[in-house]
Short mmCIF file of C-alpha atoms in Angstrom, two decimals:
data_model
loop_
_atom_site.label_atom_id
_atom_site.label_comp_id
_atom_site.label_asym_id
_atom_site.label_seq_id
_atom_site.Cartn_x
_atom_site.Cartn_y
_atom_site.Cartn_z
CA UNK A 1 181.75 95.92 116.93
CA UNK A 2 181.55 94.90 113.36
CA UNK A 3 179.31 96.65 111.04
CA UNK A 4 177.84 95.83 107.68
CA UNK A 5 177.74 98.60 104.55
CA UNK A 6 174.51 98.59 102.58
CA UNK A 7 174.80 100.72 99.94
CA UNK A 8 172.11 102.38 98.08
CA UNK A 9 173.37 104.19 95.47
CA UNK A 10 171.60 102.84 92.81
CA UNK A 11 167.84 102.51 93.81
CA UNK A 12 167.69 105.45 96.41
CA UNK A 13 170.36 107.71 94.85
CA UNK A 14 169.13 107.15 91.62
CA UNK A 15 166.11 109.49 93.04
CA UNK A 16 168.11 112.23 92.98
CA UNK A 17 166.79 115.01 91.21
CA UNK A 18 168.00 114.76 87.24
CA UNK A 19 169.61 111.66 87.44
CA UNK A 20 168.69 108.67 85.08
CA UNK A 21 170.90 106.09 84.99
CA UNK A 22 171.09 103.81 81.63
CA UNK A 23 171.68 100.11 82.59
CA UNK A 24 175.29 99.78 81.55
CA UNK A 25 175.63 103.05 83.94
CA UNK A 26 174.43 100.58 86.86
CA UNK A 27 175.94 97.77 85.89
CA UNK A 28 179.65 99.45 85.82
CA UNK A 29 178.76 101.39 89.34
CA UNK A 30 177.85 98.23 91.03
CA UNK A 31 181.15 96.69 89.72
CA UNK A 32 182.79 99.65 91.44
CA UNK A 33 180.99 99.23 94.57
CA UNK A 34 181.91 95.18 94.65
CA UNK A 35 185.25 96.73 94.32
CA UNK A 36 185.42 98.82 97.14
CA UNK A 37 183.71 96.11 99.45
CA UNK A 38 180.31 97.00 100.46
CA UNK A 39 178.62 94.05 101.97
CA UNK A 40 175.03 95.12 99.73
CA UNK A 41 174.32 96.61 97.07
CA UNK A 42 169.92 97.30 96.39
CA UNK A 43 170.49 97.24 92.42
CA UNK A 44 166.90 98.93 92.29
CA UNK A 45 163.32 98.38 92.36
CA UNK A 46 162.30 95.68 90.16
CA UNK A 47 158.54 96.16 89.65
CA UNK A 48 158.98 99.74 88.49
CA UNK A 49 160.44 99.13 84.79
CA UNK A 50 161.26 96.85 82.02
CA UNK A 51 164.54 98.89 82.39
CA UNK A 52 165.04 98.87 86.05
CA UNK A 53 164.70 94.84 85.14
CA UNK A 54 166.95 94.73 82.80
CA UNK A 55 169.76 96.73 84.23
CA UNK A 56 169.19 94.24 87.83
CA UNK A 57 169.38 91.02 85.61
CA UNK A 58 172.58 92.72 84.42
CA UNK A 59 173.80 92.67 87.95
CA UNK A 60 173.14 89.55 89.03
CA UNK A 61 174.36 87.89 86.24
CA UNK A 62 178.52 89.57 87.20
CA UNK A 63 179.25 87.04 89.89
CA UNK A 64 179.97 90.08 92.11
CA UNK A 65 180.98 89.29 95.51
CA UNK A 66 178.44 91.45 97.28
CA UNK A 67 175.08 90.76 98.40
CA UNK A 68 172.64 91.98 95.79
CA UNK A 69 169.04 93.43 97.19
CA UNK A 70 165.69 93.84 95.38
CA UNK A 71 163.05 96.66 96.66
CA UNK A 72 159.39 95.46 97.22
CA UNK A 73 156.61 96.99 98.75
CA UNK A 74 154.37 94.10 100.58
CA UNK A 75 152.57 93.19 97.79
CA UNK A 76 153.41 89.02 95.94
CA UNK A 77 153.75 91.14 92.81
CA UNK A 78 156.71 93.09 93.74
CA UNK A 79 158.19 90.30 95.55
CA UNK A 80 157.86 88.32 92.00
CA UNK A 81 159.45 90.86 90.88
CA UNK A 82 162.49 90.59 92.89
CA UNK A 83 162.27 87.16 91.99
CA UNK A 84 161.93 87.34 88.20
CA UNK A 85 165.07 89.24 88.41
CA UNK A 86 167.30 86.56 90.12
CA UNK A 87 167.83 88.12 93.06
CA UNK A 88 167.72 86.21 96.56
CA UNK A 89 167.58 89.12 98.90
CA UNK A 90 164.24 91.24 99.17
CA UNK A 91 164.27 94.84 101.17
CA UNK A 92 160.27 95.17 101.61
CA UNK A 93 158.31 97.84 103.08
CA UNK A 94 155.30 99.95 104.50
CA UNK A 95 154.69 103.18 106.13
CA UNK A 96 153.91 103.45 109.65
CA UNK A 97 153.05 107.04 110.61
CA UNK A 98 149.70 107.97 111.15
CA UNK A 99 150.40 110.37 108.38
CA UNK A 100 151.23 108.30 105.95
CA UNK A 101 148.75 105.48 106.97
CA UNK A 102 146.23 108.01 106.68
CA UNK A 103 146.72 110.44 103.78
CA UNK A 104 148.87 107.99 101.66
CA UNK A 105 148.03 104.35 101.90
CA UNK A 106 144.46 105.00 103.77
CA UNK A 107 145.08 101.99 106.07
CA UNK A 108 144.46 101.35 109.27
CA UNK A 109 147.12 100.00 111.93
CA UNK A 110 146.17 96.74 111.67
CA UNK A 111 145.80 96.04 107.98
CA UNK A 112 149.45 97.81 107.57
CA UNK A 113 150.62 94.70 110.43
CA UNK A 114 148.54 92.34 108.02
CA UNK A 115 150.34 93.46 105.07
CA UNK A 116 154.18 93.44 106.71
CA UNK A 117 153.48 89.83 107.83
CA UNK A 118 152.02 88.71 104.37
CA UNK A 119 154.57 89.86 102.71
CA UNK A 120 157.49 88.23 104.81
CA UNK A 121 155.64 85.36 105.02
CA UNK A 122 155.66 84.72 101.21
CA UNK A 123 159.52 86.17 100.64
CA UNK A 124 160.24 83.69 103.15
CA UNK A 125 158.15 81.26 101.44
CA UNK A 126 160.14 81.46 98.23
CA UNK A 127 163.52 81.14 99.79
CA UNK A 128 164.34 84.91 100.18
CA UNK A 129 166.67 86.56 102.46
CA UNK A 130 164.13 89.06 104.10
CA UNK A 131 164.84 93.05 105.13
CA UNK A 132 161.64 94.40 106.30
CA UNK A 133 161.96 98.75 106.22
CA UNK A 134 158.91 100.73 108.61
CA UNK A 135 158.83 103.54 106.26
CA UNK A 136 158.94 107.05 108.03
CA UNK A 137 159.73 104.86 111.29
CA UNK A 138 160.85 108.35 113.12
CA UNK A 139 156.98 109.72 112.96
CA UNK A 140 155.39 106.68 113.83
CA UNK A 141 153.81 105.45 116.98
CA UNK A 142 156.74 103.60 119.68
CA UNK A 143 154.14 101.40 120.70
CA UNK A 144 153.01 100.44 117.07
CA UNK A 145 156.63 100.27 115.81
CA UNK A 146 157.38 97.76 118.45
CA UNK A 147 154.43 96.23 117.65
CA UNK A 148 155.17 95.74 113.79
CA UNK A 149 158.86 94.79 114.43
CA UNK A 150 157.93 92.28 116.93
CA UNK A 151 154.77 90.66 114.73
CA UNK A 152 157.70 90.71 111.16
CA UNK A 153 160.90 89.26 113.42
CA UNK A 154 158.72 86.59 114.66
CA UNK A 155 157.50 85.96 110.25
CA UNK A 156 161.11 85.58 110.23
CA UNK A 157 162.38 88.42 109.20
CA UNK A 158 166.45 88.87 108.99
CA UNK A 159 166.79 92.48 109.20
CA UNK A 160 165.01 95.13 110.55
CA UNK A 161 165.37 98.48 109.17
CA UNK A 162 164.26 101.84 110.57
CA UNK A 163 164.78 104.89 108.51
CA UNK A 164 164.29 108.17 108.92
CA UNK A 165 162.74 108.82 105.81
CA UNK A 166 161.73 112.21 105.88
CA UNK A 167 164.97 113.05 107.06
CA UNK A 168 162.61 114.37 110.47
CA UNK A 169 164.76 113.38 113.58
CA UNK A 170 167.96 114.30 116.09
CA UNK A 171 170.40 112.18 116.73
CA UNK A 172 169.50 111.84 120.49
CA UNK A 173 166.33 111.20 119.46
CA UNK A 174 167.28 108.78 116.44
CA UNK A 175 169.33 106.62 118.74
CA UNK A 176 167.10 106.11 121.03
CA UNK A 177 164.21 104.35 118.97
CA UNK A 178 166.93 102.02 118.97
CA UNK A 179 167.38 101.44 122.03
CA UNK A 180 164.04 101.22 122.61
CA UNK A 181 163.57 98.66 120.06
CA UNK A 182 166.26 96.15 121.46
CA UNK A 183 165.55 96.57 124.66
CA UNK A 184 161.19 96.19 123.95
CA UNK A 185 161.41 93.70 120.74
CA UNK A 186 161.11 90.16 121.81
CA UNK A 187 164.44 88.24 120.06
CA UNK A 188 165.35 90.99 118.52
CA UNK A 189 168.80 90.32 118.50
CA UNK A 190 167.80 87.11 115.67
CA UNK A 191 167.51 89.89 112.88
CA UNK A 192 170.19 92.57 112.22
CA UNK A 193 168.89 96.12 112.86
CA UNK A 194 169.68 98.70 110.15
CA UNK A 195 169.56 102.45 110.06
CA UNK A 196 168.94 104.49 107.07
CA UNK A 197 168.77 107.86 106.99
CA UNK A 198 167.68 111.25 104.64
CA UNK A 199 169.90 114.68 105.18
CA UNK A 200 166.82 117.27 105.28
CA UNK A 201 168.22 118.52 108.60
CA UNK A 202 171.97 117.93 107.25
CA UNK A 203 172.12 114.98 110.14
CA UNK A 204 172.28 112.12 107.56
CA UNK A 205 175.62 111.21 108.58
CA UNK A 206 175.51 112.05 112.66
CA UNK A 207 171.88 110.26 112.59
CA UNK A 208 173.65 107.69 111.37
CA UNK A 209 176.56 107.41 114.02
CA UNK A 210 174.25 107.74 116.31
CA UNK A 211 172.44 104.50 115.38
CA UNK A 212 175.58 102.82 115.10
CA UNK A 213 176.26 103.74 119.05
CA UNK A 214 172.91 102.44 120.05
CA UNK A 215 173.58 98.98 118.61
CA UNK A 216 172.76 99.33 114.82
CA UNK A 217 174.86 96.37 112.63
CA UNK A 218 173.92 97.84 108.99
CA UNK A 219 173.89 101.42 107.97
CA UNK A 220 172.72 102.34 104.74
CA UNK A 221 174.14 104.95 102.60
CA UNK A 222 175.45 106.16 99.31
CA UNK A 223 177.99 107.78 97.24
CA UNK A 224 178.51 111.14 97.71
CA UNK A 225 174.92 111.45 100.19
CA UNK A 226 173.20 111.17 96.37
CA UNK A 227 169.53 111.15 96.69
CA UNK A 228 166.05 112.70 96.79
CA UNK A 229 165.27 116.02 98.65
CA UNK A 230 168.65 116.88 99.92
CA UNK A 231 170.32 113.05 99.71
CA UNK A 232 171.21 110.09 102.19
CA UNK A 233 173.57 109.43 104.93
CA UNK A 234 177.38 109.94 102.89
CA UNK A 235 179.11 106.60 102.75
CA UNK A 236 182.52 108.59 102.14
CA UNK A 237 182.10 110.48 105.37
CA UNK A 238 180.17 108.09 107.34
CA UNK A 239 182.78 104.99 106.97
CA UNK A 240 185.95 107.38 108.19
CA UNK A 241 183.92 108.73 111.23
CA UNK A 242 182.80 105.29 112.06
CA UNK A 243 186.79 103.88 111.74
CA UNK A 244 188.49 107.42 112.93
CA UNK A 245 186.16 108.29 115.85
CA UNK A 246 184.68 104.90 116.97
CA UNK A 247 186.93 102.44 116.62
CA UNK A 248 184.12 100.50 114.32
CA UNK A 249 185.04 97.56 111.98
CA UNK A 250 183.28 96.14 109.16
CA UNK A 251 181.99 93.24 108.22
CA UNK A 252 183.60 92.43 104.74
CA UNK A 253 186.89 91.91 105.80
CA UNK A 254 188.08 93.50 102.38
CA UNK A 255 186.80 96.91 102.98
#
């Protein structure tokens, strides 16, 4: 089984605690990444900052070979954003747990569906290649997860990604959401389903292998686990388990 490399170092493990990168810092990291064959790279969150902007413009404009990803919430204005920047890939999202839905965004179940849709609907819309993310996937509602993932694949989403953003769940436990997905998801299999996953627990990288077992096509990462709270799945251990243990291969023939 091939799988793809998404790597996150810039927008996610930029969140690490202290860390500020200038935009010549990202543009000479994502060079580095290019080099060592990631398939994606999300150069940041455009909507944040004239100098989150400028550094992705920067990016796009170094002919690197990987694909380079925007983050959006599902709003138009973020996905303008993306946009604005030059970039033809958008990674949107939404939380999904009650929790969050509650005490964060103070939507209901339904207007959170509404919003997902929308929002592929328009990236679509304007040509974009279309990741849709159910933030804090691991705490939310089966039912309603299948629910969302089945109303965005059929907007046309390309990729479906569930993290574990909290960094909340057991590998047993993280593999089988996806299961259950694939097997509950009506065509499914038309999108690529990604994992991401937060090291809270210290299960970042199994979390991830785990995913990989059940199916999974994309893992997300970074360098060096870099990231907020106690960091993301580690690309440098996660790739060697996934060749040494599993027998995976990966998409960019280069890597």
């Amino acid at each position: 089984m091939k799988v793809r490399i998404f790597d996150t170092t810039l927008r996610d493990g930029e969140q690490s605690p202290g860390v500020a990168l200038s935009p010549e810092n990202k543009l000479n990291i994502a060079k580095k990444l290019d080099e060592l064959g990631v398939d994606a790279i999300e150069t940041g969150f455009p909507v944040i900052s004239e100098g989150e902007q400028k550094a992705i413009k920067m990016i796009t404009q170094a002919n690197l070979s990987a694909e380079l990803c925007g983050l959006a919430r599902t709003n138009q204005r973020d996905i303008d954003a993306v946009i604005d920047c030059g970039l033809k890939y958008v990674h949107t999202f939404i939380a999904t747990s009650d929790i969050h839905l509650q005490h964060k965004l103070h939507l209901s179940q339904d207007q959170a569906l509404e919003k997902a849709v929308e929002s592929v609907e328009y990236a679509k819309s304007r040509g974009l290649q279309v990741e849709f993310s159910a933030e804090d996937a691991t705490r939310t509602d089966r039912d309603f997860l299948k629910k969302i993932f089945t109303a965005v694949t059929k907007a046309g989403a390309d990729r479906i990604d569930i993290p574990d953003t909290v960094g909340y769940t057991l590998p047993n436990e993280f593999g089988s959401i996806f299961k259950s997905v694939r097997n509950n998801v009506p065509n499914i299999d038309k999108a690529i389903l990604s994992a991401h996953t937060h090291n809270d627990l210290g299960l970042a990288v199994a979390n991830s292998l785990a995913a990989v077992l059940a199916g999974v096509r994309q893992i997300q990462g970074t360098i060096n686990g870099l990231g907020e709270r106690c960091g993301n799945a580690n690309l440098i251990s996660l790739i060697p388990s996934l060749v040494l243990k599993n027998s995976i291969t990966f998409q960019n023939k280069d890597q």
